Coordinates of C-alpha atoms and ligand atoms in Angstrom, one line a residue:
X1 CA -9.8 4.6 33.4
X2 CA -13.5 4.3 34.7
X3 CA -14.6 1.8 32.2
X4 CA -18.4 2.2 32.5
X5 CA -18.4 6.3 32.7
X6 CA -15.9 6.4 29.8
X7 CA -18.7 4.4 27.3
X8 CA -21.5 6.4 29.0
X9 CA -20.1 9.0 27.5
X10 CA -18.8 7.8 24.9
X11 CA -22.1 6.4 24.1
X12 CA -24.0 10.5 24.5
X13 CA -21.3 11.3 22.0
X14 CA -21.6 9.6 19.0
X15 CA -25.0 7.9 19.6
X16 CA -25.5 4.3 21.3
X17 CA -25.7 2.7 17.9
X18 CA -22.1 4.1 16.6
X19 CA -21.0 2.2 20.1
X20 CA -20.1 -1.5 19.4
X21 CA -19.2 -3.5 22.9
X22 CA -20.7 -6.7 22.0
X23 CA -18.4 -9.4 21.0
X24 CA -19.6 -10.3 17.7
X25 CA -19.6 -6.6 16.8
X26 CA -16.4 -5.7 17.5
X27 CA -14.6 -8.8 16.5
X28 CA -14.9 -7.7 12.7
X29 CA -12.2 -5.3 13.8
X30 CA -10.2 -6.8 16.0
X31 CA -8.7 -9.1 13.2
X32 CA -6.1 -8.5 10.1
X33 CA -7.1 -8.9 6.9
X34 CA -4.5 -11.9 6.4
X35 CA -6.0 -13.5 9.9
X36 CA -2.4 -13.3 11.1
X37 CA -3.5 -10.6 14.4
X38 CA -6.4 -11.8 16.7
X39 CA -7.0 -9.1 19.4
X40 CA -10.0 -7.7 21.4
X41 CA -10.8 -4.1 21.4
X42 CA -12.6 -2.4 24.4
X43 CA -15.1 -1.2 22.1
X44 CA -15.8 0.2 18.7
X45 CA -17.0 3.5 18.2
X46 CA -18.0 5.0 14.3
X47 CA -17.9 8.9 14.9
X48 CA -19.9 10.0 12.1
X49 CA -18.5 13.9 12.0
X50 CA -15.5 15.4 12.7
X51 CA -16.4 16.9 15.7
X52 CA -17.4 13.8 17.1
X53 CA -14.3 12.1 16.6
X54 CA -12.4 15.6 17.9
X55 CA -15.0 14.9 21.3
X56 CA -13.6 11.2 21.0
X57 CA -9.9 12.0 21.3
X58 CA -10.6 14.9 23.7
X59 CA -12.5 12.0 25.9
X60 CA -9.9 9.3 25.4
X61 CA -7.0 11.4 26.3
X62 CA -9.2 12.5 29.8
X63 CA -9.8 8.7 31.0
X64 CA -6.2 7.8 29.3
X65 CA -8.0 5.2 26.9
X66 CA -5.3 4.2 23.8
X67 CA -7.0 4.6 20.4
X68 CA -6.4 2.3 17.4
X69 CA -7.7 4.1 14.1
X70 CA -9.0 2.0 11.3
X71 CA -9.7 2.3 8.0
X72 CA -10.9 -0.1 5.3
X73 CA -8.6 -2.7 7.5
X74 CA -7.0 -4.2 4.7
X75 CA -3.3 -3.8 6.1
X76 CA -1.3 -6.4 5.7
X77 CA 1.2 -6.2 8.3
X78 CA -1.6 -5.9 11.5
X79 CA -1.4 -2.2 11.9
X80 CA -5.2 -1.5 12.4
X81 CA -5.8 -4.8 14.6
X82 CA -5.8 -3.9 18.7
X83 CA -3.7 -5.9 21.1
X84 CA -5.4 -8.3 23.2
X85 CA -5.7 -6.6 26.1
X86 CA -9.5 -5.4 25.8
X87 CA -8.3 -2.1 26.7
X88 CA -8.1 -0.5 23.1
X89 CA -10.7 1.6 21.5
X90 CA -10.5 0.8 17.8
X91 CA -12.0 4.5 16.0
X92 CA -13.6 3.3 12.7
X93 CA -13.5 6.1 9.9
X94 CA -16.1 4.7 7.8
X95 CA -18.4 7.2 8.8
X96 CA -16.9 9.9 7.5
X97 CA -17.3 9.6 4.3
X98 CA -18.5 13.0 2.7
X99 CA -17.2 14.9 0.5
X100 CA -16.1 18.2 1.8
X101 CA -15.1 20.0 -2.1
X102 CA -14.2 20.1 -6.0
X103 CA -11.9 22.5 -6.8
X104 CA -12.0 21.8 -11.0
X105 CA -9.7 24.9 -11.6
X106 CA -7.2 24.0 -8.5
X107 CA -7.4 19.8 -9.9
X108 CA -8.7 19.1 -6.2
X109 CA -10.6 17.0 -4.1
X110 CA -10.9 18.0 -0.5
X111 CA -12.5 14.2 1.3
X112 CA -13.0 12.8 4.7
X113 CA -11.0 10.1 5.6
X114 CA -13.6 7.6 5.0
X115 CA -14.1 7.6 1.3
X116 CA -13.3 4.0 -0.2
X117 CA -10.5 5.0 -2.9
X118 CA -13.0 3.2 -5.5
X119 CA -15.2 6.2 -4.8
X120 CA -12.5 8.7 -4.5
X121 CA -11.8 7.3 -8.2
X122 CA -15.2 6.8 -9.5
X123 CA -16.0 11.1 -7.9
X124 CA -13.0 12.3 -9.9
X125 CA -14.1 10.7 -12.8
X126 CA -17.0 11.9 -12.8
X127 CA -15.7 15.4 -13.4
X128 CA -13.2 14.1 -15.7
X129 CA -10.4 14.2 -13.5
X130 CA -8.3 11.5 -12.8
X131 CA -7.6 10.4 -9.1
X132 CA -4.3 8.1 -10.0
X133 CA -4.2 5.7 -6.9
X134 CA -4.8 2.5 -7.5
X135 CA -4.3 -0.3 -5.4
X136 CA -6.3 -4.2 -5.8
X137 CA -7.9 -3.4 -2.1
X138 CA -9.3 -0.1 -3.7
X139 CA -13.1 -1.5 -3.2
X140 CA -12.1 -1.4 0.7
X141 CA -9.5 0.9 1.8
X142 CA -10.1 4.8 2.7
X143 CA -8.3 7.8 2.1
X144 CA -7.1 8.0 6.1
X145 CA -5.7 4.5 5.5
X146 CA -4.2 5.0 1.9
X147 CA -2.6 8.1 3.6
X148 CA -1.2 6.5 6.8
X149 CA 0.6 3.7 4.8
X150 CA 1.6 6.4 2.4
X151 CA 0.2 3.6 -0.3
X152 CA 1.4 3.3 -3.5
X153 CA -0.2 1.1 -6.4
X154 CA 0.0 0.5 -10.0
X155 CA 1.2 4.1 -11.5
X156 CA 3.6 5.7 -8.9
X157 CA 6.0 5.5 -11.6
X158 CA 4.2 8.6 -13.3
X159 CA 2.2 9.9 -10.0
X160 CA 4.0 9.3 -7.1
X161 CA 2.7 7.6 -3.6
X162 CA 0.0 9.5 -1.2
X163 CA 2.7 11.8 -0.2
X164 CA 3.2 13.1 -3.8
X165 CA -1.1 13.2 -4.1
X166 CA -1.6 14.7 -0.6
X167 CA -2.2 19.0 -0.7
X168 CA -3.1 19.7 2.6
X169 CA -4.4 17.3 5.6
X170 CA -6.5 18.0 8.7
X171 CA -5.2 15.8 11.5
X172 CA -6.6 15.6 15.2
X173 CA -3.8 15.0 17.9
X174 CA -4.1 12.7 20.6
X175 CA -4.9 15.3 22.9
X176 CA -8.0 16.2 20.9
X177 CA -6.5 19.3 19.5
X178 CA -7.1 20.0 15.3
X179 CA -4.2 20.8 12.8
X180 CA -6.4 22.4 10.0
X181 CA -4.4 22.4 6.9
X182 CA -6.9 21.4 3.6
X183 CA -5.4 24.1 1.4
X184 CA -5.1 23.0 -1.9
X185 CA -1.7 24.8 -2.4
X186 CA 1.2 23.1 -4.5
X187 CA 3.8 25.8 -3.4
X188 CA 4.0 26.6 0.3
X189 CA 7.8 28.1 2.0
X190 CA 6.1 29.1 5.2
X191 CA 8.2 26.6 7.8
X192 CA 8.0 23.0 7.9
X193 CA 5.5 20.7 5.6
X194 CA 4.0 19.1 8.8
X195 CA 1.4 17.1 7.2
X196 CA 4.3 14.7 5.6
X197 CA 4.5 13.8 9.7
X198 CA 1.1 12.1 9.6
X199 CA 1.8 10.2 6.0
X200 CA 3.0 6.7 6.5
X201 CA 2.5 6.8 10.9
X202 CA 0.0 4.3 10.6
X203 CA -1.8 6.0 13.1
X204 CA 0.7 6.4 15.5
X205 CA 0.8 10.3 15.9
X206 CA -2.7 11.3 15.1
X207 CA -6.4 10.3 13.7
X208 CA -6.8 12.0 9.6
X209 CA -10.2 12.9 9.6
X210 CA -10.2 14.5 6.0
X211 CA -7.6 15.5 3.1
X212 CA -6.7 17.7 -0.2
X213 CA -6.2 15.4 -2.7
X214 CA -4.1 16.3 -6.5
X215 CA -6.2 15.5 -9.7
X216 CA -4.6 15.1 -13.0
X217 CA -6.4 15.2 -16.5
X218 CA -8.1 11.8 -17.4
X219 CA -6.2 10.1 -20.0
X220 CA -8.2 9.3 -23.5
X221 CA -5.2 7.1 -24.9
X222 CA -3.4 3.8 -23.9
X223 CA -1.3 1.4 -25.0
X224 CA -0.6 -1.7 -23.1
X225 CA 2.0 -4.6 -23.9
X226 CA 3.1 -7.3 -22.2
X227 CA 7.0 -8.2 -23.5
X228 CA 9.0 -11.5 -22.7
X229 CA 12.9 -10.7 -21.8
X230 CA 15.3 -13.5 -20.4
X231 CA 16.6 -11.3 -17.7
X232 CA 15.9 -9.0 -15.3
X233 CA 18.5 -6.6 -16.5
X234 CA 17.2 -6.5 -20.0
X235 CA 13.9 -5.9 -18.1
X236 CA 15.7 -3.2 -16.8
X237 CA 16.7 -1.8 -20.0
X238 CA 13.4 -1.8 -21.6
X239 CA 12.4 0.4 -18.5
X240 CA 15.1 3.0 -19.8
X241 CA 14.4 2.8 -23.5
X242 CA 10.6 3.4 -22.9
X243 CA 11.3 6.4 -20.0
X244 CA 13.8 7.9 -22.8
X245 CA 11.1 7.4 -25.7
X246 CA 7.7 8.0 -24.0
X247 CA 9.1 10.2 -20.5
X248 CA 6.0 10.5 -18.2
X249 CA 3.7 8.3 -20.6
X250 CA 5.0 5.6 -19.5
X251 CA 2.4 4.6 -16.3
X252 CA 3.1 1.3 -15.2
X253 CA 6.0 -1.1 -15.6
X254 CA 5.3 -4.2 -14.1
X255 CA 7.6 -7.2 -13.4
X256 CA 6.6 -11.0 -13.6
X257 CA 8.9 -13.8 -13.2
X258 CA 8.4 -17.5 -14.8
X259 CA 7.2 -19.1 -11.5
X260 CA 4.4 -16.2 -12.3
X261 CA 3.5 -17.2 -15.1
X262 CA 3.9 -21.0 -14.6
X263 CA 1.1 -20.5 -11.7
X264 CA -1.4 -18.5 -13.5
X265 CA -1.6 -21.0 -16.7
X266 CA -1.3 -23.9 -13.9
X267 CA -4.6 -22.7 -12.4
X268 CA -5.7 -21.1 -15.6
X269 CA -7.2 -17.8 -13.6
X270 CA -6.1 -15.7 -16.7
X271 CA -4.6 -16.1 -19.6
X272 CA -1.3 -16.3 -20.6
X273 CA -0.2 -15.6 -24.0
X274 CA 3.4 -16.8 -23.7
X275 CA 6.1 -18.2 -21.7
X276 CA 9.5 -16.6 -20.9
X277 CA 12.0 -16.3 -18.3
X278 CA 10.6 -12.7 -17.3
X279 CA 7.6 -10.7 -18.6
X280 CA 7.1 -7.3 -18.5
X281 CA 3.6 -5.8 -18.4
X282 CA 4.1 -2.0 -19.6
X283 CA 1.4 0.6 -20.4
X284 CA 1.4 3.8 -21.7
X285 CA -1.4 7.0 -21.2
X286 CA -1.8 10.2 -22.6
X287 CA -4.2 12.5 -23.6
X288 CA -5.8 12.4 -27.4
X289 CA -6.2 8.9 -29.0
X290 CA -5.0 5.7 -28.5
X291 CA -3.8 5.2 -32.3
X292 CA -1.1 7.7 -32.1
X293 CA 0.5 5.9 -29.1
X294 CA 0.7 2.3 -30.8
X295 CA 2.9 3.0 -33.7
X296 CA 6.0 4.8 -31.4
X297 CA 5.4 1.3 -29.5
X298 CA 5.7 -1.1 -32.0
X299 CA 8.5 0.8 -34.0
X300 CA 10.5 0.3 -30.1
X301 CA 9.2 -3.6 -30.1
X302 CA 10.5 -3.6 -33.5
X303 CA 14.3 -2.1 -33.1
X304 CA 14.4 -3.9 -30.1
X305 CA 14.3 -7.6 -31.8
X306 CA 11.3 -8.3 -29.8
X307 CA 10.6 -12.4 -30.0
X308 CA 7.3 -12.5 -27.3
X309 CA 5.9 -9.4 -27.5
X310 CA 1.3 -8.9 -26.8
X311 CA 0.3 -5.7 -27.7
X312 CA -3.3 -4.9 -26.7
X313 CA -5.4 -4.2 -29.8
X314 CA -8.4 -3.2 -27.6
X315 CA -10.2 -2.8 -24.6
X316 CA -10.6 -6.4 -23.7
X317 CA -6.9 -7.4 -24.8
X318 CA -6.1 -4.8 -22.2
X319 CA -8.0 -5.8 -19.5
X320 CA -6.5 -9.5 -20.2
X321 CA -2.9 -8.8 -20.3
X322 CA -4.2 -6.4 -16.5
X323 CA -5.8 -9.5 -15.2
X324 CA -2.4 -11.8 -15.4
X325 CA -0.9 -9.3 -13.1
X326 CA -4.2 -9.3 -11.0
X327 CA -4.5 -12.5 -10.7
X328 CA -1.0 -13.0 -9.2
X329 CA -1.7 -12.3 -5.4
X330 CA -4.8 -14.4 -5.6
X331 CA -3.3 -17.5 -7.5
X332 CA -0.8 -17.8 -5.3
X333 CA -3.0 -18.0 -2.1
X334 CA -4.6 -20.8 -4.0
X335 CA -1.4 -22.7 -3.9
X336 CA -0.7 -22.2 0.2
X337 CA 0.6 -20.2 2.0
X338 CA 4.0 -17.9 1.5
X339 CA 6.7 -15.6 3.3
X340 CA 6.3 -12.3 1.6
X341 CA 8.2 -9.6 1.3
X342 CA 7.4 -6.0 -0.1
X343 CA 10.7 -4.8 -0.6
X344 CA 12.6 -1.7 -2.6
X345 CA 16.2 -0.9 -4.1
X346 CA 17.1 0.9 -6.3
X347 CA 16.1 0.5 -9.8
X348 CA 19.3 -0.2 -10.9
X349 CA 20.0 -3.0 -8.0
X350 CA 17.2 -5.1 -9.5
X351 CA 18.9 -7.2 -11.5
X352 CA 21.7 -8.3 -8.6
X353 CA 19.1 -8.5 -5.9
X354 CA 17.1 -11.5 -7.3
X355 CA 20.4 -12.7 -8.2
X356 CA 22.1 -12.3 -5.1
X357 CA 18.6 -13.7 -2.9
X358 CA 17.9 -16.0 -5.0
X359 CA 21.1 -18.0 -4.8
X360 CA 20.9 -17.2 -0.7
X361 CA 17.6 -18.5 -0.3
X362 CA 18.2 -21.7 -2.7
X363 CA 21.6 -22.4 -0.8
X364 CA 19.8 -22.3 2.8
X365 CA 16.6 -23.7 1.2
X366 CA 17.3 -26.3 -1.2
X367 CA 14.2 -26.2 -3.4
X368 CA 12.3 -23.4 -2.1
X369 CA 9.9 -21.6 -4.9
X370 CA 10.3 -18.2 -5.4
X371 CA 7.3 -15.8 -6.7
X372 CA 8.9 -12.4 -7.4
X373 CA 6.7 -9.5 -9.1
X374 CA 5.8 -6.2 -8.7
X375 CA 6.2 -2.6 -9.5
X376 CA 9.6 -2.8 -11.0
X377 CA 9.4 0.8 -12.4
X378 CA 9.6 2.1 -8.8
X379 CA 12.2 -1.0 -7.6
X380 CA 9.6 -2.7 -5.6
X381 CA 9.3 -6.1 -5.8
X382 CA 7.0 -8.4 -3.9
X383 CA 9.4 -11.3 -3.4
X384 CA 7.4 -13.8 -2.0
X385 CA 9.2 -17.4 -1.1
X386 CA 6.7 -20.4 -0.8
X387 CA 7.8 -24.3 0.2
X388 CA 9.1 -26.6 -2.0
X389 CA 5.8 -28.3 -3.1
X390 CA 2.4 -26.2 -3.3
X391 CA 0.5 -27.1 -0.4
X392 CA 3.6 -27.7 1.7
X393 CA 3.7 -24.7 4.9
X394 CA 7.4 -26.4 6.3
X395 CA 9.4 -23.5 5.0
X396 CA 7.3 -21.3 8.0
X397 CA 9.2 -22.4 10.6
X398 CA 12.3 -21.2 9.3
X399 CA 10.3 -17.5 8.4
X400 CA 12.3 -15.3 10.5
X401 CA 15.6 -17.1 8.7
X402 CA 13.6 -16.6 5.6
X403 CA 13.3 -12.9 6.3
X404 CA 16.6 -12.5 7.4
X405 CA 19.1 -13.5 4.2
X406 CA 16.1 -11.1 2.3
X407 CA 16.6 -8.0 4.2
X408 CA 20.0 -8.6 4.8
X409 CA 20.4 -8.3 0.9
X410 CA 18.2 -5.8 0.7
X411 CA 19.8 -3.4 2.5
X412 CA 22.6 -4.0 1.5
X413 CA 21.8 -2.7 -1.7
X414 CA 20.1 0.2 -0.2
X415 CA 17.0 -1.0 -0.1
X416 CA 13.6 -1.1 2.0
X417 CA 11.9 -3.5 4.3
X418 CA 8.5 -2.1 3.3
X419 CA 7.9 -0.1 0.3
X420 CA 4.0 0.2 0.3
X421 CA 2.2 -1.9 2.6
X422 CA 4.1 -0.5 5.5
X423 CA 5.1 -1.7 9.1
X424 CA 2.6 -2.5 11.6
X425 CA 2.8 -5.4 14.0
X426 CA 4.4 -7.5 11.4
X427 CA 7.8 -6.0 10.8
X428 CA 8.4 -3.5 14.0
X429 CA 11.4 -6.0 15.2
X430 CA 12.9 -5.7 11.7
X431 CA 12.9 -2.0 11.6
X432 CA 15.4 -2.2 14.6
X433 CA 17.6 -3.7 13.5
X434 CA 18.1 -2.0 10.0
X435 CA 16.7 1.5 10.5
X436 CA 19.1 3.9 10.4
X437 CA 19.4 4.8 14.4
X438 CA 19.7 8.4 14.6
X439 CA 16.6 8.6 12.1
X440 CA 14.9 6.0 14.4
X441 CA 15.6 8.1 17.4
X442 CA 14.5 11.0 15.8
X443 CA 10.7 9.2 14.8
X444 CA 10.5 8.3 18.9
X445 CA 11.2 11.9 19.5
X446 CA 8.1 13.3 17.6
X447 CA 5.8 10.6 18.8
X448 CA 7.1 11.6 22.2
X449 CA 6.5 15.2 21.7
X450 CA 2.8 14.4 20.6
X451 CA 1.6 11.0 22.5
X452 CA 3.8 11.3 25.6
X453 CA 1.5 8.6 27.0
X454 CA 1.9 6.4 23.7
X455 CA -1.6 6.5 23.3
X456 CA -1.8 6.4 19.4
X457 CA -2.1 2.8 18.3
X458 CA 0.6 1.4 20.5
X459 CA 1.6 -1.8 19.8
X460 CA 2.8 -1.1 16.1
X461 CA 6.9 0.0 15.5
X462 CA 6.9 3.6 17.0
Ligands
FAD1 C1 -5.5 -7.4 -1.9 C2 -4.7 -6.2 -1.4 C3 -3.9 -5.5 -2.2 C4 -3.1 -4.4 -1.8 N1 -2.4 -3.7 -2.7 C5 -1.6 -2.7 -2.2 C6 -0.9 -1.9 -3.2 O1 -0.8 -2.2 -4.3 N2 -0.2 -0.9 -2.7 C7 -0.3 -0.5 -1.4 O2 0.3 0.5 -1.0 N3 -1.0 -1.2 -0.4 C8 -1.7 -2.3 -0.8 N4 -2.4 -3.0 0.0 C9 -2.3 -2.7 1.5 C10 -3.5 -1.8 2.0 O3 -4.6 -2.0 1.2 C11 -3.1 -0.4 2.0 O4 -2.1 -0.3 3.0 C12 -4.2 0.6 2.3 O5 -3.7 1.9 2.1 C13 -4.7 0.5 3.7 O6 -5.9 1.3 3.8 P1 -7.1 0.9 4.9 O7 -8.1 2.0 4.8 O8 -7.6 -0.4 4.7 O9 -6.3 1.1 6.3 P2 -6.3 0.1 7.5 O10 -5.8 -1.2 7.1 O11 -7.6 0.2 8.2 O12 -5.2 0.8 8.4 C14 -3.8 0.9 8.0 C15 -3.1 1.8 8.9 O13 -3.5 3.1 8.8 C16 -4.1 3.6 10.1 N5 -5.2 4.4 9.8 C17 -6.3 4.0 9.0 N6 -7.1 5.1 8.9 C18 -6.6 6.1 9.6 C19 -7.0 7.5 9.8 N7 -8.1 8.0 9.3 N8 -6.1 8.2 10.6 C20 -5.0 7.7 11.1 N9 -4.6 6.5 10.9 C21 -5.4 5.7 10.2 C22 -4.3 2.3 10.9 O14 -4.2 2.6 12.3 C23 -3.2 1.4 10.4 O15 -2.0 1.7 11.1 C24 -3.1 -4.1 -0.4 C25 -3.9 -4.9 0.5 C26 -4.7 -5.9 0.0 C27 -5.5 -6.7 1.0

């Protein structure tokens, strides 16, 4: 690579200003958002159309320059950070950020990559359609980063993870070449659904530069409860009593353990309106009015003996009972740092994978605090293990031990490493070891076939 020539021209192509070299422009990017991944970029370049960032790759590919794509750069496992070679080009997609068409009677959006999902939201909205994605970094992340970690959020249970919301996808290859595929179609036989490919790479086979999104109806009606059970498996029961009562209705089912709850009223960040060994934070949405939804609930609170049971009267009581599972993430920073984990079993293996870690972790780590939440209704959990007093940060020299009796348990069960904040630099070692090989081999074998010269965001698992 000619260094100089290559940011010449770089420079002709998308403008001298959308070129970042300097040091304290570039290092913005060139850290994680947890501050875990330091690196240096070679530059920073904002193409501000997709033809621009099509001449990018075309460029890159000629002077062999690796590309690092990066969206809202809220990934938590260092997949958008460079290495610290100075050699990478981070491509930021915050430029493209237009929107490209409404389809009202296909329930479509078709975006570029970098629309914030709070304006993805706040667009469908506005013609009464609801985009269901949902995620606490919503303010910051894009569309090409939402679909690269395949994220998932708050009410997969009812709408599924980017892969379910993505229609169609155009995608430029590290060679420069386009796949053009934004049709909004919901039924299509004709060979191989090769968008999927780019959903959940992180990067690492191509740059999205725009998408066709699903749209639903926006719900007029919810109900939101927050219920205290004494296990996880009668947590797990309530899941099945409300999916056979209120099938798709039921939107999020949340998990909160007693450590949870003991740290929020601790720090008092929101409020809590009762105590028990588990909580579950459960809404409901439909279409029509909120009054016919509470009644169904209450009678199912009712037959099930219910002893610490909130049901949100209105608007504010809802947004309360949300902002104790809001706050969790944030509380817990407060309190030092922890090992985290974003894992997934199966539904059903719940109830003896906090059992079975639990007693592991507490065995190798006498005294060791355990903050487990999360999105239950889809078996993720974020099982995150902190040291045995709040402040304390001994427990991270054991991490990779830490890590170990988790995912060993996990998969086990026939679970996941990473269920929605995906691999990055974080986790790539882990993925060796419990990946299933032949599907493994198969991964290196299409990022073969398209980056031959493992230009795409090297560094990360692939
Ligand atoms: C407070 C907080 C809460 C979060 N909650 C959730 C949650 O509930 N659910 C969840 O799933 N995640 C969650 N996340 C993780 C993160 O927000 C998501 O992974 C999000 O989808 C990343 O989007 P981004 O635009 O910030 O991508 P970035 O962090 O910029 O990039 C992520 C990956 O995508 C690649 N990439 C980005 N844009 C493109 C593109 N246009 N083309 C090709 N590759 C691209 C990058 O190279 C990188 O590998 C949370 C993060 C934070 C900080």
């Amino acid at each position: 690579m000619n260094t100089e020539s290559f940011l010449e021209e770089l420079a002709a192509l998308i403008g001298p200003s959308h070129l970042l070299t300097a040091d304290c422009d570039t290092s913005p990017y060139c850290v994680d958002w947890r501050q875990r991944y330091f690196g240096r970029a070679l530059a920073v370049a904002l193409p501000g159309t997709r033809d621009e960032a099509a001449a990018l790759m075309r460029l890159a590919h000629r002077h062999r320059v690796a590309v690092v794509p990066q969206g809202g750069n809220t990934s938590t496992c260092g997949a958008a950070t460079p290495d610290t070679s100075g050699r990478q080009l981070v491509v930021g997609l915050g430029r493209l950020n237009r929107v490209l068409a409404i389809d009202a009677g296909n329930d479509t959006m078709t975006l570029e990559a970098g629309v914030t999902l709070a304006a993805a939201q706040q667009l469908a909205a506005r013609h009464k359609r609801l985009f269901p994605l949902s995620l606490a970094s919503e303010g910051s992340c894009q569309i090409g980063g939402n679909l690269s970690t395949n994220a998932g959020g708050m009410a997969v249970l009812r709408y599924g993870t980017m892969r379910e919301l993505a229609l169609g996808l155009e995608v430029i290859l590290p060679d420069g070449s386009l796949i053009e595929d934004l049709s909004g179609l919901r039924k299509d036989t004709s060979g191989l659904d090769i968008k999927q490919l780019f959903i959940g790479a992180e990067g690492q086979l191509g740059l999205i530069t725009a998408a066709t999104l699903r749209l639903f109806p926006m719900p007029t009606a919810r109900a939101t409860a927050l219920i205290g059970v004494d296990t996880p498996q009668e947590g797990l029961d309530w899941l099945h009593r409300l999916r056979d009562r209120f099938g798709d209705r039921l939107t999020t089912f949340e998990l909160i353990s007693l450590p949870c709850l003991e740290l929020v009223r601790r720090q008092n960040t929101a409020r809590v309106p009762f105590m028990s060994p588990w909580a579950i934070l459960l809404e409901l949405s439909d279409g029509g009015d909120s009054a016919a939804l509470y009644p169904p609930l209450l009678e199912c609170l009712a037959q099930a003996h219910t002893v610490d049971g909130v049901v949100a009267k209105n608007e504010a009581e809802r947004e309360a009972l949300w902002a104790l599972r809001e706050v969790l993430s944030d509380s817990q920073k407060r309190e030092g740092p922890s090992i985290k984990h974003d894992i997934a079993v199966p539904c059903s293996a719940i109830p003896v994978f906090i059992d079975e870690a639990g007693a592991a972790l507490e065995a190798a780590f006498p005294g060791c605090r355990i903050i487990a939440f999360g999105h239950a209704g889809d078996g993720n959990l974020h099982y995150n293990v902190s040291a045995t007093r709040p402040g304390n940060t001994d427990l991270f020299d054991d991490e990779e031990r830490v890590n170990g009796i988790v995912y060993d348990i996990v998969y086990r069960h026939g679970g996941t490493l990473a269920a929605e904040h995906g691999i990055g630099q974080l986790k790539r070692h882990w993925l060796e070891r419990y990946k299933d090989p032949a599907a493994l081999a198969l991964m290196r074998a299409i990022k073969q076939l398209l980056d031959p010269e493992r230009r795409m965001n090297p560094g990360k698992w692939l």
